[in-house]
Short mmCIF file of C-alpha atoms in Angstrom, two decimals:
data_model
loop_
_atom_site.label_atom_id
_atom_site.label_comp_id
_atom_site.label_asym_id
_atom_site.label_seq_id
_atom_site.Cartn_x
_atom_site.Cartn_y
_atom_site.Cartn_z
CA MET A 1449 -61.94 126.00 14.28
CA PHE A 1450 -61.50 122.45 13.09
CA GLY A 1451 -65.01 121.87 12.95
CA MET A 1452 -65.90 125.29 10.65
CA PHE A 1453 -63.11 124.01 8.51
CA LYS A 1454 -64.40 120.48 8.35
CA LYS A 1455 -67.90 121.75 7.51
CA ALA A 1456 -66.61 124.01 4.78
CA VAL A 1457 -64.86 121.56 3.15
CA SER A 1458 -67.85 119.12 3.27
CA ASP A 1459 -70.11 121.69 1.81
CA ALA A 1460 -67.76 122.28 -0.92
CA ALA A 1461 -67.37 118.69 -1.88
CA GLU A 1462 -71.13 117.85 -1.48
CA LYS A 1463 -71.97 120.75 -3.84
CA ALA A 1464 -69.29 119.43 -6.44
CA THR A 1465 -70.70 115.87 -6.11
CA GLY A 1466 -74.03 115.82 -4.91
CA LEU A 1467 -73.02 113.31 -2.35
CA ASP A 1468 -74.07 113.21 1.32
CA LEU A 1469 -70.30 113.07 2.41
CA ASP A 1470 -70.87 113.98 6.19
CA GLY A 1471 -73.99 111.84 6.82
CA ASP A 1472 -76.10 114.33 7.64
CA GLY A 1473 -78.90 113.06 5.16
CA LYS A 1474 -78.79 115.98 2.98
CA THR A 1475 -76.52 117.59 0.31
CA SER A 1476 -75.21 121.39 -0.15
CA ASP A 1477 -77.31 121.44 -3.38
CA GLY A 1478 -80.37 119.91 -2.15
CA GLY A 1479 -80.26 116.00 -3.53
CA LEU A 1480 -77.79 113.40 -5.32
CA LEU A 1481 -79.15 113.58 -8.77
CA GLY A 1482 -79.17 117.44 -8.78
CA GLY A 1483 -75.55 117.57 -7.74
CA LEU A 1484 -74.29 114.64 -9.91
CA GLY A 1485 -75.90 116.42 -13.11
CA ASP A 1486 -74.31 115.66 -16.19
CA MET A 1487 -72.02 112.83 -14.42
CA VAL A 1488 -75.01 110.50 -14.59
CA MET A 1489 -74.57 108.27 -17.51
CA PRO A 1490 -77.94 107.31 -19.16
CA ALA A 1491 -78.62 103.64 -19.34
CA SER A 1492 -78.66 104.01 -23.42
CA GLN A 1493 -75.13 105.33 -23.34
CA ALA A 1494 -73.93 102.96 -20.78
CA GLN A 1495 -74.98 100.12 -23.00
CA ASP A 1496 -72.99 101.40 -26.03
CA LEU A 1497 -69.76 102.59 -24.63
CA ASP A 1498 -66.76 103.01 -26.40
CA ASP A 1499 -64.52 100.07 -26.00
CA GLY A 1500 -61.31 101.94 -26.83
CA PHE A 1501 -60.27 99.52 -29.29
CA ASP A 1502 -59.09 101.96 -31.95
CA MET A 1503 -57.09 104.06 -29.22
CA PRO A 1504 -53.11 104.31 -29.91
CA VAL A 1505 -50.94 102.25 -28.17
CA SER A 1506 -47.48 102.77 -26.82
CA ASP A 1507 -44.61 101.23 -29.27
CA CYS A 1508 -42.33 101.35 -25.90
CA THR A 1509 -39.60 103.07 -27.37
CA GLY A 1510 -39.60 106.19 -25.24
CA ASN A 1511 -38.63 106.80 -21.55
CA LYS A 1512 -38.80 103.96 -19.28
CA LYS A 1513 -39.33 103.99 -15.51
CA SER A 1514 -40.02 101.33 -13.04
CA LEU A 1515 -41.16 100.80 -9.40
CA PHE A 1516 -40.56 97.78 -7.36
CA VAL A 1517 -42.00 96.89 -3.98
CA GLY A 1518 -41.17 93.94 -2.12
CA ILE A 1519 -42.20 93.36 1.72
CA ASN A 1520 -41.24 90.19 3.74
CA TYR A 1521 -42.85 92.11 6.92
CA PHE A 1522 -39.93 90.83 9.20
CA GLY A 1523 -40.70 89.66 12.36
CA SER A 1524 -44.52 89.80 11.95
CA SER A 1525 -46.66 86.43 12.57
CA ALA A 1526 -47.40 87.09 8.72
CA GLU A 1527 -43.90 87.41 7.54
CA LEU A 1528 -43.05 86.18 4.06
CA ARG A 1529 -40.00 84.93 2.59
CA GLY A 1530 -39.84 85.25 -1.19
CA CYS A 1531 -40.69 89.04 -1.89
CA LEU A 1532 -37.17 90.48 -1.73
CA ASN A 1533 -36.02 87.72 -4.03
CA ASP A 1534 -38.88 88.43 -6.40
CA VAL A 1535 -37.86 92.25 -6.80
CA GLU A 1536 -33.94 90.96 -7.30
CA ASN A 1537 -35.42 88.64 -9.85
CA MET A 1538 -37.77 90.97 -11.50
CA LYS A 1539 -35.04 93.63 -11.75
CA ALA A 1540 -32.81 91.63 -13.45
CA PHE A 1541 -35.64 90.29 -15.83
CA VAL A 1542 -36.69 93.85 -16.89
CA THR A 1543 -33.12 95.24 -17.22
CA SER A 1544 -31.87 92.37 -19.10
CA ASN A 1545 -34.36 92.21 -21.54
CA TYR A 1546 -36.50 95.29 -21.86
CA GLY A 1547 -34.02 98.08 -21.79
CA PHE A 1548 -34.91 99.46 -18.32
CA SER A 1549 -32.23 101.19 -16.44
CA ASP A 1550 -31.40 100.86 -12.63
CA ASP A 1551 -30.44 104.58 -11.92
CA PRO A 1552 -32.22 106.35 -9.60
CA ALA A 1553 -33.80 108.89 -12.26
CA HIS A 1554 -35.58 105.63 -13.89
CA MET A 1555 -35.89 102.92 -11.05
CA ARG A 1556 -37.27 103.07 -7.48
CA VAL A 1557 -36.82 100.02 -5.06
CA LEU A 1558 -38.80 100.06 -2.12
CA THR A 1559 -38.06 96.76 0.45
CA ASP A 1560 -38.36 96.35 3.95
CA ASP A 1561 -34.91 95.46 4.57
CA GLN A 1562 -34.15 99.32 3.77
CA SER A 1563 -35.07 102.54 5.69
CA GLY A 1564 -36.32 105.81 5.28
CA SER A 1565 -37.64 106.71 1.87
CA SER A 1566 -36.59 103.35 0.50
CA SER A 1567 -38.96 101.73 2.85
CA PRO A 1568 -42.30 100.19 1.51
CA THR A 1569 -44.40 102.53 3.87
CA ARG A 1570 -47.69 103.55 2.65
CA ASP A 1571 -46.83 107.06 2.09
CA ASN A 1572 -43.61 105.88 0.17
CA ILE A 1573 -45.47 103.44 -2.14
CA ILE A 1574 -47.95 106.10 -2.75
CA ALA A 1575 -45.17 108.62 -3.50
CA GLY A 1576 -43.56 106.12 -5.80
CA MET A 1577 -46.65 105.56 -7.53
CA ARG A 1578 -47.06 109.27 -8.48
CA TRP A 1579 -43.27 109.41 -9.45
CA LEU A 1580 -43.47 106.55 -11.83
CA ILE A 1581 -46.32 108.27 -13.99
CA GLU A 1582 -44.82 111.78 -13.53
CA GLY A 1583 -44.19 113.05 -16.88
CA ALA A 1584 -45.32 110.13 -19.20
CA GLN A 1585 -45.43 110.94 -22.77
CA PRO A 1586 -46.70 108.85 -25.71
CA GLY A 1587 -44.33 106.11 -26.70
CA ASP A 1588 -43.32 105.84 -22.86
CA SER A 1589 -43.22 102.39 -21.12
CA LEU A 1590 -43.85 102.01 -17.35
CA PHE A 1591 -43.29 99.08 -14.90
CA PHE A 1592 -44.53 98.30 -11.60
CA HIS A 1593 -43.99 95.15 -9.83
CA TYR A 1594 -45.33 94.37 -6.38
CA SER A 1595 -44.51 91.40 -4.13
CA GLY A 1596 -46.26 91.32 -0.89
CA HIS A 1597 -49.53 90.81 1.34
CA GLY A 1598 -53.00 91.62 -0.51
CA GLY A 1599 -56.20 92.01 1.33
CA THR A 1600 -59.91 93.02 0.86
CA GLN A 1601 -62.16 95.27 2.72
CA GLN A 1602 -65.69 96.32 2.54
CA ASP A 1603 -66.21 98.93 -0.19
CA ASP A 1604 -67.80 102.03 2.08
CA ALA A 1605 -66.95 104.63 -0.60
CA PRO A 1606 -69.87 107.23 -1.43
CA GLU A 1607 -69.61 105.81 -5.09
CA SER A 1608 -68.83 102.41 -5.81
CA ASP A 1609 -67.03 100.35 -8.74
CA GLU A 1610 -67.23 96.96 -6.98
CA ILE A 1611 -69.68 94.33 -8.07
CA ASP A 1612 -68.81 91.80 -5.08
CA GLY A 1613 -68.82 94.84 -2.52
CA GLN A 1614 -65.26 94.38 -1.78
CA ASP A 1615 -62.14 96.72 -2.32
CA GLU A 1616 -59.05 95.02 -2.85
CA THR A 1617 -55.92 96.38 -0.97
CA LEU A 1618 -52.13 96.36 -0.90
CA ILE A 1619 -50.62 96.08 2.60
CA PRO A 1620 -47.56 98.46 3.17
CA VAL A 1621 -45.12 97.70 5.89
CA ASP A 1622 -46.72 100.41 8.04
CA TYR A 1623 -50.11 99.16 7.61
CA GLN A 1624 -51.26 98.80 11.00
CA SER A 1625 -50.29 102.36 11.88
CA ASN A 1626 -51.20 104.06 8.50
CA GLY A 1627 -53.57 101.85 6.64
CA VAL A 1628 -53.45 99.98 3.47
CA ILE A 1629 -53.79 101.52 -0.28
CA VAL A 1630 -57.23 100.50 -1.71
CA ASP A 1631 -58.05 99.85 -5.39
CA ASP A 1632 -59.54 102.96 -5.82
CA GLU A 1633 -56.64 104.84 -4.88
CA ILE A 1634 -54.48 102.84 -7.02
CA HIS A 1635 -56.40 103.46 -10.20
CA GLN A 1636 -56.66 107.24 -9.23
CA ILE A 1637 -53.06 107.75 -8.88
CA LEU A 1638 -51.50 105.14 -11.55
CA VAL A 1639 -54.39 104.94 -14.21
CA ALA A 1640 -56.59 107.71 -14.52
CA PRO A 1641 -53.80 110.40 -15.18
CA LEU A 1642 -52.12 108.42 -17.76
CA PRO A 1643 -52.30 109.82 -21.55
CA ALA A 1644 -53.09 107.66 -24.25
CA ALA A 1645 -50.04 105.77 -25.81
CA VAL A 1646 -48.39 104.93 -22.67
CA ARG A 1647 -47.65 101.69 -21.88
CA LEU A 1648 -48.16 100.70 -17.96
CA THR A 1649 -47.36 97.13 -17.26
CA ALA A 1650 -47.87 95.80 -13.77
CA VAL A 1651 -47.12 92.48 -12.17
CA MET A 1652 -49.11 92.11 -8.88
CA ASP A 1653 -47.81 89.14 -6.86
CA CYS A 1654 -50.09 89.27 -3.93
CA CYS A 1655 -53.37 87.81 -2.82
CA HIS A 1656 -56.80 89.38 -3.72
CA SER A 1657 -55.13 90.89 -6.71
CA GLY A 1658 -57.29 90.02 -9.79
CA SER A 1659 -59.17 93.57 -9.80
CA ILE A 1660 -56.43 95.74 -7.85
CA PHE A 1661 -56.00 98.29 -10.74
CA ASP A 1662 -60.06 98.36 -11.45
CA LEU A 1663 -59.43 98.23 -15.12
CA PRO A 1664 -62.17 97.46 -17.54
CA TYR A 1665 -61.08 94.41 -19.26
CA SER A 1666 -60.16 91.05 -17.74
CA TYR A 1667 -58.68 87.97 -19.45
CA ARG A 1668 -58.90 84.66 -17.73
CA VAL A 1669 -57.58 81.23 -18.48
CA ASN A 1670 -59.87 78.36 -18.45
CA GLY A 1671 -59.03 74.44 -17.60
CA SER A 1672 -58.27 74.26 -21.07
CA LEU A 1673 -55.96 76.83 -21.09
CA GLU A 1674 -58.23 79.06 -23.35
CA VAL A 1675 -58.11 82.57 -22.57
CA GLN A 1676 -61.54 84.32 -22.15
CA GLU A 1677 -62.55 88.04 -22.37
CA THR A 1678 -64.84 89.65 -19.91
CA ASP A 1679 -65.86 93.22 -20.40
CA ASN A 1680 -66.12 94.01 -16.45
CA ARG A 1681 -68.06 97.45 -17.38
CA LYS A 1682 -70.92 95.45 -18.88
CA ALA A 1683 -70.92 93.09 -15.74
CA ALA A 1684 -71.08 96.35 -13.38
CA ILE A 1685 -73.63 98.23 -15.45
CA GLU A 1686 -75.89 95.09 -15.65
CA ALA A 1687 -75.76 94.69 -11.73
CA ALA A 1688 -76.42 98.68 -10.98
CA LEU A 1689 -79.18 98.83 -13.46
CA LYS A 1690 -81.07 95.78 -12.00
CA ALA A 1691 -80.48 96.95 -8.36
CA GLY A 1692 -81.85 100.45 -9.72
CA LYS A 1693 -78.77 102.29 -9.02
CA GLN A 1694 -77.31 105.37 -11.06
CA LEU A 1695 -74.44 105.07 -12.98
CA ILE A 1696 -71.61 107.83 -13.16
CA ASP A 1697 -69.22 108.36 -15.37
CA GLY A 1698 -65.66 108.03 -13.87
CA ASP A 1699 -63.92 110.88 -15.66
CA LYS A 1700 -66.34 113.40 -14.68
CA LEU A 1701 -66.64 112.11 -11.21
CA GLY A 1702 -62.80 112.37 -11.00
CA ALA A 1703 -62.68 115.83 -12.23
CA ALA A 1704 -65.33 116.84 -9.73
CA MET A 1705 -63.98 115.37 -6.82
CA SER A 1706 -60.29 116.87 -7.41
CA ALA A 1707 -60.01 117.16 -3.56
CA GLY A 1708 -62.10 114.03 -2.78
CA SER A 1709 -59.59 111.75 -1.60
CA ALA A 1710 -58.87 114.41 1.16
CA VAL A 1711 -62.51 114.94 1.74
CA LEU A 1712 -63.31 111.52 2.30
CA SER A 1713 -60.28 110.85 4.32
CA LEU A 1714 -61.28 113.80 6.58
CA LEU A 1715 -64.67 112.62 6.88
CA GLY A 1716 -64.43 109.11 6.98
CA PRO A 1717 -66.39 106.62 4.87
CA LYS A 1718 -70.22 106.32 4.68
CA SER A 1719 -71.80 103.27 3.50
CA GLN A 1720 -74.85 103.96 1.39
CA PRO A 1721 -76.67 101.12 -0.15
CA SER A 1722 -77.90 103.15 -2.93
CA ARG A 1723 -74.96 104.66 -3.86
CA PRO A 1724 -74.06 105.17 -7.40
CA VAL A 1725 -72.00 102.88 -9.47
CA VAL A 1726 -68.92 104.44 -11.12
CA ILE A 1727 -68.23 103.07 -14.56
CA ARG A 1728 -64.27 103.70 -15.20
CA LYS A 1729 -62.08 103.64 -18.33
CA SER A 1730 -58.82 104.18 -19.38
CA LEU A 1731 -56.97 106.35 -22.27
CA ALA A 1732 -53.51 104.71 -21.50
CA ASP A 1733 -52.60 100.87 -22.36
CA VAL A 1734 -52.55 99.64 -18.91
CA ILE A 1735 -52.10 95.85 -18.80
CA GLN A 1736 -51.78 94.29 -15.22
CA PHE A 1737 -50.82 90.60 -14.33
CA SER A 1738 -52.25 89.66 -11.30
CA GLY A 1739 -51.23 86.30 -9.32
CA CYS A 1740 -54.86 85.37 -8.78
CA LYS A 1741 -58.53 85.86 -8.68
CA ASP A 1742 -60.07 88.52 -6.22
CA GLU A 1743 -61.14 85.52 -4.15
CA GLN A 1744 -58.21 83.70 -4.02
CA THR A 1745 -54.60 83.86 -2.44
CA SER A 1746 -51.13 83.75 -4.02
CA ALA A 1747 -48.33 81.42 -2.85
CA ASP A 1748 -45.30 82.31 -1.13
CA ALA A 1749 -43.37 79.02 -2.47
CA HIS A 1750 -39.98 77.50 -2.33
CA ILE A 1751 -38.78 76.75 -6.25
CA GLY A 1752 -35.52 75.82 -7.24
CA GLY A 1753 -34.12 76.06 -4.14
CA GLN A 1754 -35.13 79.73 -3.68
CA HIS A 1755 -38.34 81.21 -1.67
CA THR A 1756 -40.10 83.25 -4.30
CA GLY A 1757 -43.65 84.41 -5.11
CA ALA A 1758 -45.22 81.59 -7.75
CA MET A 1759 -46.43 84.47 -10.02
CA SER A 1760 -43.11 86.15 -10.36
CA TRP A 1761 -41.45 82.90 -10.77
CA ALA A 1762 -44.12 81.72 -13.45
CA LEU A 1763 -44.04 84.93 -15.50
CA ILE A 1764 -40.05 84.89 -15.57
CA THR A 1765 -40.13 81.43 -16.37
CA ALA A 1766 -42.86 81.43 -18.93
CA PHE A 1767 -40.28 83.78 -21.12
CA GLU A 1768 -37.13 81.57 -20.19
CA GLN A 1769 -39.07 78.61 -21.88
CA ASN A 1770 -41.00 79.94 -24.65
CA GLY A 1771 -39.00 83.22 -25.51
CA HIS A 1772 -39.96 86.82 -25.85
CA SER A 1773 -42.08 86.58 -29.11
CA GLN A 1774 -45.10 85.57 -27.17
CA THR A 1775 -48.63 87.34 -27.58
CA TYR A 1776 -50.36 88.20 -24.36
CA THR A 1777 -52.81 85.91 -24.38
CA GLN A 1778 -49.88 83.09 -25.08
CA LEU A 1779 -48.13 84.50 -22.06
CA LEU A 1780 -50.95 84.40 -19.77
CA GLY A 1781 -51.55 80.64 -21.12
CA ASN A 1782 -47.82 79.64 -20.28
CA ILE A 1783 -47.96 81.20 -16.82
CA ARG A 1784 -51.35 79.29 -16.00
CA GLY A 1785 -49.83 76.11 -17.43
CA LEU A 1786 -46.65 76.28 -15.18
CA LEU A 1787 -48.95 76.96 -12.11
CA GLN A 1788 -51.96 74.99 -12.34
CA SER A 1789 -50.06 71.38 -11.69
CA LYS A 1790 -48.81 72.84 -8.30
CA TYR A 1791 -51.07 75.67 -7.24
CA THR A 1792 -54.75 76.54 -6.94
CA GLN A 1793 -54.12 80.30 -7.78
CA VAL A 1794 -55.46 81.25 -11.34
CA PRO A 1795 -53.54 84.18 -12.78
CA GLN A 1796 -55.53 87.01 -14.21
CA MET A 1797 -54.72 89.91 -16.88
CA SER A 1798 -56.48 92.94 -17.36
CA SER A 1799 -56.49 96.15 -19.57
CA GLY A 1800 -57.25 99.55 -19.58
CA HIS A 1801 -59.00 99.51 -22.78
CA LYS A 1802 -59.74 96.79 -25.46
CA MET A 1803 -56.89 95.28 -27.05
CA ASN A 1804 -56.33 92.76 -29.74
CA MET A 1805 -54.36 90.40 -26.84
CA THR A 1806 -54.37 87.29 -29.14
CA ASN A 1807 -52.56 88.81 -31.86
CA THR A 1808 -50.20 91.35 -29.99
CA GLN A 1809 -46.70 90.64 -29.00
CA PHE A 1810 -45.78 91.30 -25.63
CA ILE A 1811 -43.33 94.46 -25.26
CA MET A 1812 -42.46 96.87 -22.53
#
């Protein structure tokens, strides 16, 4: 019975996407290009993508919700010391300075000194992400803070959005039994469903976190503390076209694969060297601060007599030293300035669509 169900699900998903999900060398509609149909993005269109610069942005005067995840991995060989402190420090920061409430209707805290629904398991973290964006409306401000381990793994999805072939991952407390959370999942849950004019600010204090949200635009600080903007979509497009791969509109693929996550989990990942490359975009103003580049680690530090994540400490300290009227690029530069003399990690900032980060004041 299960085999018949699995085949039925596989055929339905293959018909919707044109992808060989079960690895039998064929698809239900007779081929990749036929099934993808209007999801394929012509090269001419890909070279002239809307950067979203004129999209409406949130004024952050609406509803405010926050999700905090801190994992020290107590008793494990990879135990950390500062993650729970990071959560407490960041909670105090956003409630004191940006009007976030700590009542259960507006704030969830998942730490591994708690149990049950407050433990940072894979299921609880994903449920928290869904709760965070539920009911989001224009003008709302959402905040997500993660302090714990991050990792990488080979990107084996039938469609890919990773130039380096690696997915970035979050490591829940129960990762050994229930697995990690992949960047593709994070994007599908937290970023893709958000409407325009909603602000989601994320601080990811973990290793390999540079592109953990799979956002189109990245901002990096060089050795002279100058901020450089990169359109990640263009880099992905150039690499895909050079390799002769198809380009897929991420929005259309997401709609066609409404049940895709369950299907892929059921059938298992299939490595396909010729798989198409997905070009993602975002309607909401999603802004991610990460502790390091994808290939780097983030420090679990001891600063001022307290164990803390270096990124969480640097962000709060940048505001304490420079006030709350900083632009986004000024803030990123000040964070980098605090870290560069002591740590090799290079903090990153990413956004869901093009924004004037040089002249836009940080708000939440």
